[in-house]
Coordinates of C-alpha atoms in Angstrom, one line a residue:
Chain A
X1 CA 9.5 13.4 -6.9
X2 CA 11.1 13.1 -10.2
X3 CA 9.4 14.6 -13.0
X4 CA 8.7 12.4 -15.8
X5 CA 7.7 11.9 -19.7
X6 CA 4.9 9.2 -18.9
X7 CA 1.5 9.8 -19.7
X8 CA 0.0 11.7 -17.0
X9 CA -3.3 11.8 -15.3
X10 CA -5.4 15.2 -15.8
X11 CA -4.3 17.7 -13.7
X12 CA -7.7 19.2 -13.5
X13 CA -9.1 15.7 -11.4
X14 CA -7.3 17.9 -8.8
X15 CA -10.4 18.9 -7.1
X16 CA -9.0 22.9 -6.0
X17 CA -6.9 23.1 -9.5
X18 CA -10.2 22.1 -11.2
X19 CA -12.4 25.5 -9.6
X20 CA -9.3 27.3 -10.8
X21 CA -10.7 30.3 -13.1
X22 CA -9.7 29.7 -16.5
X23 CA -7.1 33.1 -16.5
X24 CA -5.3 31.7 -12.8
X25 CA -5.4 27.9 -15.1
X26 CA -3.9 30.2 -18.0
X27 CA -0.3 31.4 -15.5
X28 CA -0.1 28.1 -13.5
X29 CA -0.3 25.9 -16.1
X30 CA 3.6 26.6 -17.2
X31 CA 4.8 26.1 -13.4
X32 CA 3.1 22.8 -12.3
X33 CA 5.2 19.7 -12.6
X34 CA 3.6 16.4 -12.7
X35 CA 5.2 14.1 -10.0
X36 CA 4.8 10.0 -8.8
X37 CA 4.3 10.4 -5.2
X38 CA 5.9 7.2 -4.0
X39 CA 4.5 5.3 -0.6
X40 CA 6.4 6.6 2.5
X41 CA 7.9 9.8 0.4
X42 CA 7.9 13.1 3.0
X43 CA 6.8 15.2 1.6
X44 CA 7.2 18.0 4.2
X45 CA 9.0 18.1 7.7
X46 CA 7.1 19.6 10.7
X47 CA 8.8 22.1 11.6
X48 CA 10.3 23.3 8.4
X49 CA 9.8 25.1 5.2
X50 CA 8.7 23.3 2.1
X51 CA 9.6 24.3 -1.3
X52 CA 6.6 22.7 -2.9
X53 CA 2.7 22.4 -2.6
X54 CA 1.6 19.4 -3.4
X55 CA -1.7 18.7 -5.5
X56 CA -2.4 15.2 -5.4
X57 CA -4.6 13.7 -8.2
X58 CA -4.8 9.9 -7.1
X59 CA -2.1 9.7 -4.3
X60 CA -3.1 10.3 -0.8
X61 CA -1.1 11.9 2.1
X62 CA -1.4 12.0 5.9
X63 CA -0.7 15.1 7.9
X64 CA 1.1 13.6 10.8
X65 CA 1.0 15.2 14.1
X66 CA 4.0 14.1 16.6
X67 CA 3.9 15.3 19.8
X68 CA 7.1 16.0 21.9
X69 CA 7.1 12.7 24.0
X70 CA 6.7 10.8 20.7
X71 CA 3.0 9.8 20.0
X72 CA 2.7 10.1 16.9
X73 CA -1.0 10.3 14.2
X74 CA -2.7 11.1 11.7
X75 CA -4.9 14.2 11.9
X76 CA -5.8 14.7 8.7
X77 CA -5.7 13.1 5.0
X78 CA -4.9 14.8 1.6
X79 CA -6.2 13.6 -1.6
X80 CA -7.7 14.6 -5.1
X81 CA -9.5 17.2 -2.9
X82 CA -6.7 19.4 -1.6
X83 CA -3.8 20.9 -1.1
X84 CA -0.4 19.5 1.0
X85 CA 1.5 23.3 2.0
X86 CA -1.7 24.9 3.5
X87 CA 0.4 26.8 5.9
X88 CA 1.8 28.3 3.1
X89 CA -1.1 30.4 2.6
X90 CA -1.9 30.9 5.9
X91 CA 1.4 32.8 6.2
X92 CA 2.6 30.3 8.7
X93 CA 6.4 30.3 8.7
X94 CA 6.6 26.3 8.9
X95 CA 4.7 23.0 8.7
X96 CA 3.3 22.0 12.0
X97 CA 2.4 18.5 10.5
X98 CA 4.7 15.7 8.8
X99 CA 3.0 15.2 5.1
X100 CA 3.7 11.2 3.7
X101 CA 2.7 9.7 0.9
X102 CA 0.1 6.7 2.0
X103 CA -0.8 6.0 -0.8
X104 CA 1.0 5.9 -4.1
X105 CA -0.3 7.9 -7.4
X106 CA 0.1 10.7 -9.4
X107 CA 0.0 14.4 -8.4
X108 CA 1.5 18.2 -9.5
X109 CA 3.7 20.0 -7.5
X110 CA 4.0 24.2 -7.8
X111 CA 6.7 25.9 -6.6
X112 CA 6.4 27.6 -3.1
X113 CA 7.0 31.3 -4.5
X114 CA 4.3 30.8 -6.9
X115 CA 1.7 30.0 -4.8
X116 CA 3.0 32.4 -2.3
X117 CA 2.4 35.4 -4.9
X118 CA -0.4 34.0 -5.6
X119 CA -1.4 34.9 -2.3
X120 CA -0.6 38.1 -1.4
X121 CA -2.7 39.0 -5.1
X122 CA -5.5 37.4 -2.6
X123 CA -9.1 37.2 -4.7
X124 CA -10.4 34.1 -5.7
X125 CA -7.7 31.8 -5.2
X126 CA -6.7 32.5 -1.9
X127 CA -10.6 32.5 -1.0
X128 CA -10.6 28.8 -2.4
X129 CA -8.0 27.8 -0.5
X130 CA -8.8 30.2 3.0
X131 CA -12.0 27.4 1.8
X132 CA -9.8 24.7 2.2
X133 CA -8.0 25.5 5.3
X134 CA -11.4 25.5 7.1
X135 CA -12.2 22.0 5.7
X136 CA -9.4 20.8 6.5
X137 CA -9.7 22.2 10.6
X138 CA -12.7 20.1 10.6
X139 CA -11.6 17.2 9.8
X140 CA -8.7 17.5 12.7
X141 CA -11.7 18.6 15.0
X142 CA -13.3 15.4 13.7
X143 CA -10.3 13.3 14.2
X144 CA -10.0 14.1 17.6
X145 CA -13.7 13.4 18.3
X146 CA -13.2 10.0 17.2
X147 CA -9.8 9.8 18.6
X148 CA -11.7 10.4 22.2
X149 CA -14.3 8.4 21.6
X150 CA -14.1 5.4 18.7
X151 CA -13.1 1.8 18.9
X152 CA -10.1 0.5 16.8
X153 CA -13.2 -1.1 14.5
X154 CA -14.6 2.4 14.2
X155 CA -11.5 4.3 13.4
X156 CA -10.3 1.6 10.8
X157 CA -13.2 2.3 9.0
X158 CA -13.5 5.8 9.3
X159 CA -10.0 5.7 7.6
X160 CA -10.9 3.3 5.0
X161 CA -13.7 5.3 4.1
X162 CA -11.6 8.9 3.6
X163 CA -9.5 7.3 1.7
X164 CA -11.8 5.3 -0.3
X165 CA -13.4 9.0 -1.1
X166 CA -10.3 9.8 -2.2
X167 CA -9.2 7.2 -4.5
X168 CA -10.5 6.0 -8.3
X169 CA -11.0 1.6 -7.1
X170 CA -12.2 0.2 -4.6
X171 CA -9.1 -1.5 -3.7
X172 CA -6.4 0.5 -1.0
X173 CA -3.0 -0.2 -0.8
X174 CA -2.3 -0.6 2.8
X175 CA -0.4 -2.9 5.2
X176 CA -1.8 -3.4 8.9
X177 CA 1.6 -1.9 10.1
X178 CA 0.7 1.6 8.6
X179 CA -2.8 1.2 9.3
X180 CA -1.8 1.0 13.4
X181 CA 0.8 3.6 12.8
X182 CA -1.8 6.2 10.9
X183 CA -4.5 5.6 14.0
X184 CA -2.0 5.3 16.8
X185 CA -3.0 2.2 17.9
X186 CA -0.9 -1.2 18.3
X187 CA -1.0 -3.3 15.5
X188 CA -3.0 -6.4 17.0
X189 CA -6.1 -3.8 17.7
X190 CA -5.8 -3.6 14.0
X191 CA -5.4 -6.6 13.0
X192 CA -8.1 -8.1 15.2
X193 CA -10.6 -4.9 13.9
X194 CA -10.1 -6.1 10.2
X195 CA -10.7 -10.0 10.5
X196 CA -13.6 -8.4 12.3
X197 CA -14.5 -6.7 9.0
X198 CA -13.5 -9.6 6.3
X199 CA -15.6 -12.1 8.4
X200 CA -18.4 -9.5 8.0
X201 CA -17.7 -9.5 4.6
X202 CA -17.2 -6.1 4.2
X203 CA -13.6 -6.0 3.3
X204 CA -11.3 -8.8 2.0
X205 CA -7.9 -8.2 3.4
X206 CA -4.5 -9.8 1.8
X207 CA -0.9 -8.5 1.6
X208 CA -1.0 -5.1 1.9
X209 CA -4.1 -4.9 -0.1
X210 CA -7.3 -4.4 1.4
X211 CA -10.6 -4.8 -1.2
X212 CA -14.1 -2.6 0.1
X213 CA -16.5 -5.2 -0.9
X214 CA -19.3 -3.5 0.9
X215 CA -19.2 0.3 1.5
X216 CA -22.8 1.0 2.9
X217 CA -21.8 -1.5 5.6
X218 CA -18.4 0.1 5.8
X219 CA -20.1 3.3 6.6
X220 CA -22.4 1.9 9.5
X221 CA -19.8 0.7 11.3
X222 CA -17.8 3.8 11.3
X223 CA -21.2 5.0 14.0
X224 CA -21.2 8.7 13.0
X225 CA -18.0 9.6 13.2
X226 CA -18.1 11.1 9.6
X227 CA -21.3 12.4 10.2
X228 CA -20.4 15.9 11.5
X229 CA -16.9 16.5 8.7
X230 CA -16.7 19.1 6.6
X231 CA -17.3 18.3 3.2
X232 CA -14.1 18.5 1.5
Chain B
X1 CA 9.0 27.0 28.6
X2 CA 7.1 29.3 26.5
X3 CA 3.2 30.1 28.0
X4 CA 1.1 32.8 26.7
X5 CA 2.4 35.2 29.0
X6 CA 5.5 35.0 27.1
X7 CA 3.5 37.6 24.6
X8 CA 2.8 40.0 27.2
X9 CA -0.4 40.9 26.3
X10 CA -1.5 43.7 27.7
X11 CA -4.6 42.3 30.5
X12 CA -7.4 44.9 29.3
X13 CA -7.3 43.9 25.5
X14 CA -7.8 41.3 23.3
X15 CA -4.0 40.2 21.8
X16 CA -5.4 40.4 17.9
X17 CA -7.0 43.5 18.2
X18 CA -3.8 44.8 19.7
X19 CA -1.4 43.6 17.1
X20 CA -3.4 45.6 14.3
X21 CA -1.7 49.1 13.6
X22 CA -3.6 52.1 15.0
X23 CA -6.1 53.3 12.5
X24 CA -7.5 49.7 11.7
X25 CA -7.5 49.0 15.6
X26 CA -9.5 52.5 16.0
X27 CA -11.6 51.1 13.1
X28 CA -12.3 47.9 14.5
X29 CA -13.1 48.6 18.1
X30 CA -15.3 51.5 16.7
X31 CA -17.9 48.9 15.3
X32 CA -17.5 46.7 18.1
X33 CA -20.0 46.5 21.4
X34 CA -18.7 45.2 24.4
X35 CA -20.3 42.3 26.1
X36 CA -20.4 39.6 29.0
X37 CA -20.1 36.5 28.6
X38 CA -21.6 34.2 30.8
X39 CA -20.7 30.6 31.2
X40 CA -22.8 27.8 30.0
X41 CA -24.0 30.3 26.8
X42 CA -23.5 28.5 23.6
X43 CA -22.9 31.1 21.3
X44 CA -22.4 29.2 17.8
X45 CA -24.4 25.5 17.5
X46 CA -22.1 23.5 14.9
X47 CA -23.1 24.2 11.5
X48 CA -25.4 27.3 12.2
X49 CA -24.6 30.3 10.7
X50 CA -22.1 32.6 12.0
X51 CA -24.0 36.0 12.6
X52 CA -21.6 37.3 15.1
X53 CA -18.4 37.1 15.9
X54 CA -16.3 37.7 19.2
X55 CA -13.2 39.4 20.2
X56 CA -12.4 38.0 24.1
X57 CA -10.8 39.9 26.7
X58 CA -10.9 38.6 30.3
X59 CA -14.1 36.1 29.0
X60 CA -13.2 32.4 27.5
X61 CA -14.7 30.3 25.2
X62 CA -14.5 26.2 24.3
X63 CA -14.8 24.9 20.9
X64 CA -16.0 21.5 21.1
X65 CA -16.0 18.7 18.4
X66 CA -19.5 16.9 18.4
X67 CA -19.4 13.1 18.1
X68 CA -22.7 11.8 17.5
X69 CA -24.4 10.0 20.3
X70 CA -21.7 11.2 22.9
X71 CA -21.1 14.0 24.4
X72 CA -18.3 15.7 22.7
X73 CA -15.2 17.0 23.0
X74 CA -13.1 20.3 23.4
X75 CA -10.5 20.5 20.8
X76 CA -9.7 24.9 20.8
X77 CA -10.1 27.2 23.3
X78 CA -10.7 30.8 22.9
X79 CA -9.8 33.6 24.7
X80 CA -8.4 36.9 24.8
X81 CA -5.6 35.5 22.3
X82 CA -7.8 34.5 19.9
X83 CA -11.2 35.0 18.2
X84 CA -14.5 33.5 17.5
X85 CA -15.6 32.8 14.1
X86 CA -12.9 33.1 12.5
X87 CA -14.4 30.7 9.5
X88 CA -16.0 34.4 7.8
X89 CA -12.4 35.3 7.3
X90 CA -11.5 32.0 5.5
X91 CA -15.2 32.7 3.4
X92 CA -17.5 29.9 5.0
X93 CA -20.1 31.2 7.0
X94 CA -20.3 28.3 9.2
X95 CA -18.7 26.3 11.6
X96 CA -19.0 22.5 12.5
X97 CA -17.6 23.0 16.3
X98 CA -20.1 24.1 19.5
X99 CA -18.4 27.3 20.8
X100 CA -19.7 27.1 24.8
X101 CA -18.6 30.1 27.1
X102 CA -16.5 28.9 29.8
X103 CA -15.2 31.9 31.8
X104 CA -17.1 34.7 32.7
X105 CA -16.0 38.2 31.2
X106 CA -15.9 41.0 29.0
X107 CA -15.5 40.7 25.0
X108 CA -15.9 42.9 22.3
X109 CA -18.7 41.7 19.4
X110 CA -19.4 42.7 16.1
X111 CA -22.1 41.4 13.5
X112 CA -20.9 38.9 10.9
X113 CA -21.6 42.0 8.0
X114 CA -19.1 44.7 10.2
X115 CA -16.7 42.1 10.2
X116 CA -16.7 41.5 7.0
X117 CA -16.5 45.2 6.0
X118 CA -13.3 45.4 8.5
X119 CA -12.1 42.7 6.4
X120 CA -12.6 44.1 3.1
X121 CA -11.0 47.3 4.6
X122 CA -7.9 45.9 6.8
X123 CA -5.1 43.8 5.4
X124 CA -3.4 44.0 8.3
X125 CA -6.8 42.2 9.7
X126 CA -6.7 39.5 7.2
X127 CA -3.1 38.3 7.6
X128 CA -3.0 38.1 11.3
X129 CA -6.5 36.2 11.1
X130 CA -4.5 34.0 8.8
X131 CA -2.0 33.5 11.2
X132 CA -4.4 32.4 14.0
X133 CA -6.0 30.1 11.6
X134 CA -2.3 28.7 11.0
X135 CA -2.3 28.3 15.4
X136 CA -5.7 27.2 14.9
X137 CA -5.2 24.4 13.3
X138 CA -1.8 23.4 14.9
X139 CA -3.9 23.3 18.3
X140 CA -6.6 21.3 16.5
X141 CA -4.0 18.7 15.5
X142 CA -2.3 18.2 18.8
X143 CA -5.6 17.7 20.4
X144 CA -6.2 14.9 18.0
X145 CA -3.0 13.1 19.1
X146 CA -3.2 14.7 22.7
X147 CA -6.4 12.7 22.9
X148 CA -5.8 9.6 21.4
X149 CA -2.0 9.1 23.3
X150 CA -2.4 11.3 26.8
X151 CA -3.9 10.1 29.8
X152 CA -6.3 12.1 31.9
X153 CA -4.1 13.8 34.5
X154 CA -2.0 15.6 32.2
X155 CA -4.6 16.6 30.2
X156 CA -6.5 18.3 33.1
X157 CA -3.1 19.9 33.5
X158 CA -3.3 21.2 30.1
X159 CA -6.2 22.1 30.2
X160 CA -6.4 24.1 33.5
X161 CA -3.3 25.8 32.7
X162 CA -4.9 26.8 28.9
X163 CA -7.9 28.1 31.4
X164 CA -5.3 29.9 33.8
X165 CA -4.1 31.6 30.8
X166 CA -7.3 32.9 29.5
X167 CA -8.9 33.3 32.8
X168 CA -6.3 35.8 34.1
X169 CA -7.0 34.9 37.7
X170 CA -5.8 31.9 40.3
X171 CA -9.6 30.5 41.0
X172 CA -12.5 29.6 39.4
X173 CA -15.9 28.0 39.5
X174 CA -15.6 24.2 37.4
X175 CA -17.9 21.4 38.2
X176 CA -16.2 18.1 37.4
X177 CA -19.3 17.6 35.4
X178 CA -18.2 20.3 33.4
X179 CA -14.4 18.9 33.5
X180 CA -15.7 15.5 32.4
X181 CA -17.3 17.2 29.3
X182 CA -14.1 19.2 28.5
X183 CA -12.1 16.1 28.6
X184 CA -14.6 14.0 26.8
X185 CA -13.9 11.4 30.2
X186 CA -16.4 10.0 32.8
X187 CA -16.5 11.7 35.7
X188 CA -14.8 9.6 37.8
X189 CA -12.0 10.0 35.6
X190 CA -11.8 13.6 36.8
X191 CA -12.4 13.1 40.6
X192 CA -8.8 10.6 40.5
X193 CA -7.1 13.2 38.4
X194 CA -7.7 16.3 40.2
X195 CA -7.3 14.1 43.6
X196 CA -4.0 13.3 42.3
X197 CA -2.8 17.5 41.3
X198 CA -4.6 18.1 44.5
X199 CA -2.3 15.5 46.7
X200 CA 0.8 16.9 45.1
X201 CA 0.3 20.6 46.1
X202 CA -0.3 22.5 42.0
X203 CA -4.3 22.7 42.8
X204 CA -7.0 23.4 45.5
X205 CA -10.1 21.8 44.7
X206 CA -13.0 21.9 47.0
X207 CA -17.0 22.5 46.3
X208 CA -16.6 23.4 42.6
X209 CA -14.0 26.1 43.3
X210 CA -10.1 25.7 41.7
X211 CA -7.3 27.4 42.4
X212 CA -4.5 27.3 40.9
X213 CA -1.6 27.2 43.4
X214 CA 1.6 26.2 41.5
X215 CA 1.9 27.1 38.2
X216 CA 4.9 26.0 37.5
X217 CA 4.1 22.7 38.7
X218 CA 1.3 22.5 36.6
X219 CA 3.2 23.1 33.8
X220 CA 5.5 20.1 34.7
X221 CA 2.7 17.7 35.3
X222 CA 1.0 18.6 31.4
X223 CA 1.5 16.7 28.6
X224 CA 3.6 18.3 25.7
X225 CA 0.7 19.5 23.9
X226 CA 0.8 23.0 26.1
X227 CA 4.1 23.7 25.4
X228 CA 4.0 23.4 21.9
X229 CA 0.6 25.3 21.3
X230 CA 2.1 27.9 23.3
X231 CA 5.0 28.0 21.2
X232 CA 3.3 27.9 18.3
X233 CA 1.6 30.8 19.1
X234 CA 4.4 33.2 20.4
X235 CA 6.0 32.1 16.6
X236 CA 3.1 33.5 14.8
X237 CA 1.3 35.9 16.9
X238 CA 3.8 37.1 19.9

């Protein structure tokens, strides 16, 4: 959250902040703060206003969807490709998902009035990120697809793979506990799916850490549940 | 509890369409045909291009997510709050979700080129389509929890009461084939769960014909997820 002097990554391996034309680069450039996103940081509260957009550039966040009796998931994830705040630009008056850091890295963060002027001058930025938004709807239709329809085995994987899209190594930082909490499923089903994998050979899991050692196969075991996403 | 009546939308017009100020309305409607929609038409295959779009007003529409190798499931419905095809005001011409009609009726269509001309012409247009986008996509994330966390009778509460809402009458025509594709369940799955709404008095259910006979027992026996869409709604749109 913290800004700080250490060398930072390019803010440009932001995916949206890289199509930036080079005049709406020229005025945001000033206003965007580099910031460690730190694993388990909220980021925003459903329900509430944020005063930030988040641009990730290796961290990765989930959009968390509670629902009123308290099951709780993720619907979406947000990495080097996007935006956290979308509802910001959609005129929306609040978050209706929790955002949290999954994974730790390096992002920018632009005040909300900025991007919210932004906006209303509307041409090509608020075209790339109206872009956005609809990439980011199919990847909740998606989710719920697989939610309906995929083993433990195939939504582990599924999950590996978005974030593996969305990270520079091949190794994730992730403990079994989040893994269950992110796909809304106990933690045993996980556990059980991902001994599954490492005696397959297609991941190697210890401490918190899980290696991809074999992405095709990674890929054919998620069925085609990423067949039909949006390209981010 | 909020429901969609809480908007009060006037029964003989679509909700977004009515929410634009005069001139833009008079605009809008003065492009658009009207049409019937008749249940079972698919009117947008996922990832075809969008060459009309659709403005519901007693007619209903289901948006359902493709999994390969099953048969799907809905995640949106549209109606006479809502619009399809949407996706041409965020700039993509395409959409990766089947839109099936579901309930018979009349909506207004325009060609994807009018639409955009509106567009171009109507701010007003613009931000409230933003808006439903923002309720859009709200829906589309508590039907990924929904699915993974609720069981089936609730859902077919849900469901039936999103359907009530949309449908503007107590009774219609569902298969529980059709239910079964809806709620991405076998079709036994249905049978127990409309038994089950059936026993306790909210339903009537007999040769493909469903009335609704308590709402507001209905709306006790959903899961959450109506409520808050609902509410989500009547925040951005009501």
């Amino acid at each position: 959250m913290i800004p700080t002097s250490t060398p930072r990554s390019d803010p440009r391996s932001n995916q949206l902040l890289a199509t930036l034309p080079q005049e709406v680069w020229e005025r945001w450039q000033p206003y965007l703060e580099p910031v460690d996103l730190v694993l388990g940081q909220v980021l925003s509260e459903a329900g509430r206003m944020s005063a930030y957009v988040y641009f990730p550039t290796s961290a990765i966040v989930s959009l968390l969807y509670m629902t009123e009796d308290g099951g709780s998931s993720e619907v979406a994830v947000v990495g080097k490709d996007g935006i956290v705040g979308i509802s910001l630009v959609l005129g929306g008056n609040a978050m209706p998902n929790q955002a949290v850091v999954q994974s730790a890295g390096a992002g920018y963060r632009l005040r909300a009035g900025a991007v919210t002027s932004e906006v209303q001058r509307g041409g090509i930025v608020l075209q790339m990120l109206l872009g956005y938004a609809h990439s980011l709807m199919g990847q909740m239709a998606q989710t719920a697809a697989c939610n309906r329809y995929y083993s433990i085995e195939q939504l582990l994987c599924r999950r590996l793979l978005l974030a593996l899209d969305r990270v520079p190594s091949t190794a994730l930082m992730m403990t079994q506990e989040l893994l269950a909490n992110l796909l809304g499923v106990r933690r045993e089903g996980v556990t059980a799916a991902a001994l599954k994998l490492q005696r397959a050979g297609v991941i190697r899991y210890q401490r918190g850490r899980i290696d991809v050692l074999d992405r095709a196969r990674l890929s054919q075991r998620t069925g085609d549940c990423m067949g039909t996403a949006v390209a981010a | 509890m909020h429901n969609l009546d809480y908007c009060s939308l006037p029964a003989a017009e679509n909700h977004l369409i009515g929410l634009l100020p005069r001139k833009d309305r008079a605009r809008l409607v003065a492009v658009c045909e009207p049409v019937h929609l008749v249940p079972g038409t698919v009117l947008c295959e996922p990832g075809s291009t969008t060459r009309e779009v659709y403005f519901p007003v007693q007619g209903h529409v289901s948006l359902i997510a493709d999994a390969e190798g099953k048969p799907g499931v809905e995640v949106s419905m549209v109606g006479r709050e809502g619009m399809l095809g949407v996706q041409l005001a965020l700039g993509v011409t395409t959409s990766p979700l089947r839109a099936l009609v579901q309930g018979a009726g009349e909506s207004w269509r325009l060609s994807a080129s009018a639409f955009r001309t509106e567009l171009a012409n109507s701010n007003a247009l613009h931000r409230i389509l933003q808006r439903y986008v923002f309720v859009l996509m709200a829906q589309l994330a508590s039907s990924a929890t929904c699915l993974r966390f609720h069981q089936i009778s609730p859902r077919l509460a849900r469901w039936l009461l999103m359907s009530h809402d949309r449908a503007q009458t107590d009774s219609f025509q569902l298969t529980q084939e059709f239910l079964a594709y809806m709620l991405g369940v076998r079709r036994v799955g249905v049978t127990v769960a409309a038994g089950a709404l059936q026993r306790k008095g909210l339903i009537e259910y007999r040769r493909g014909q469903l009335s609704v006979l308590d709402r507001k027992g209905l709306e006790a026996a959903a899961c959450s997820c109506y409520a808050s869409d609902c509410q989500t709604y009547v925040e951005q749109l009501g």
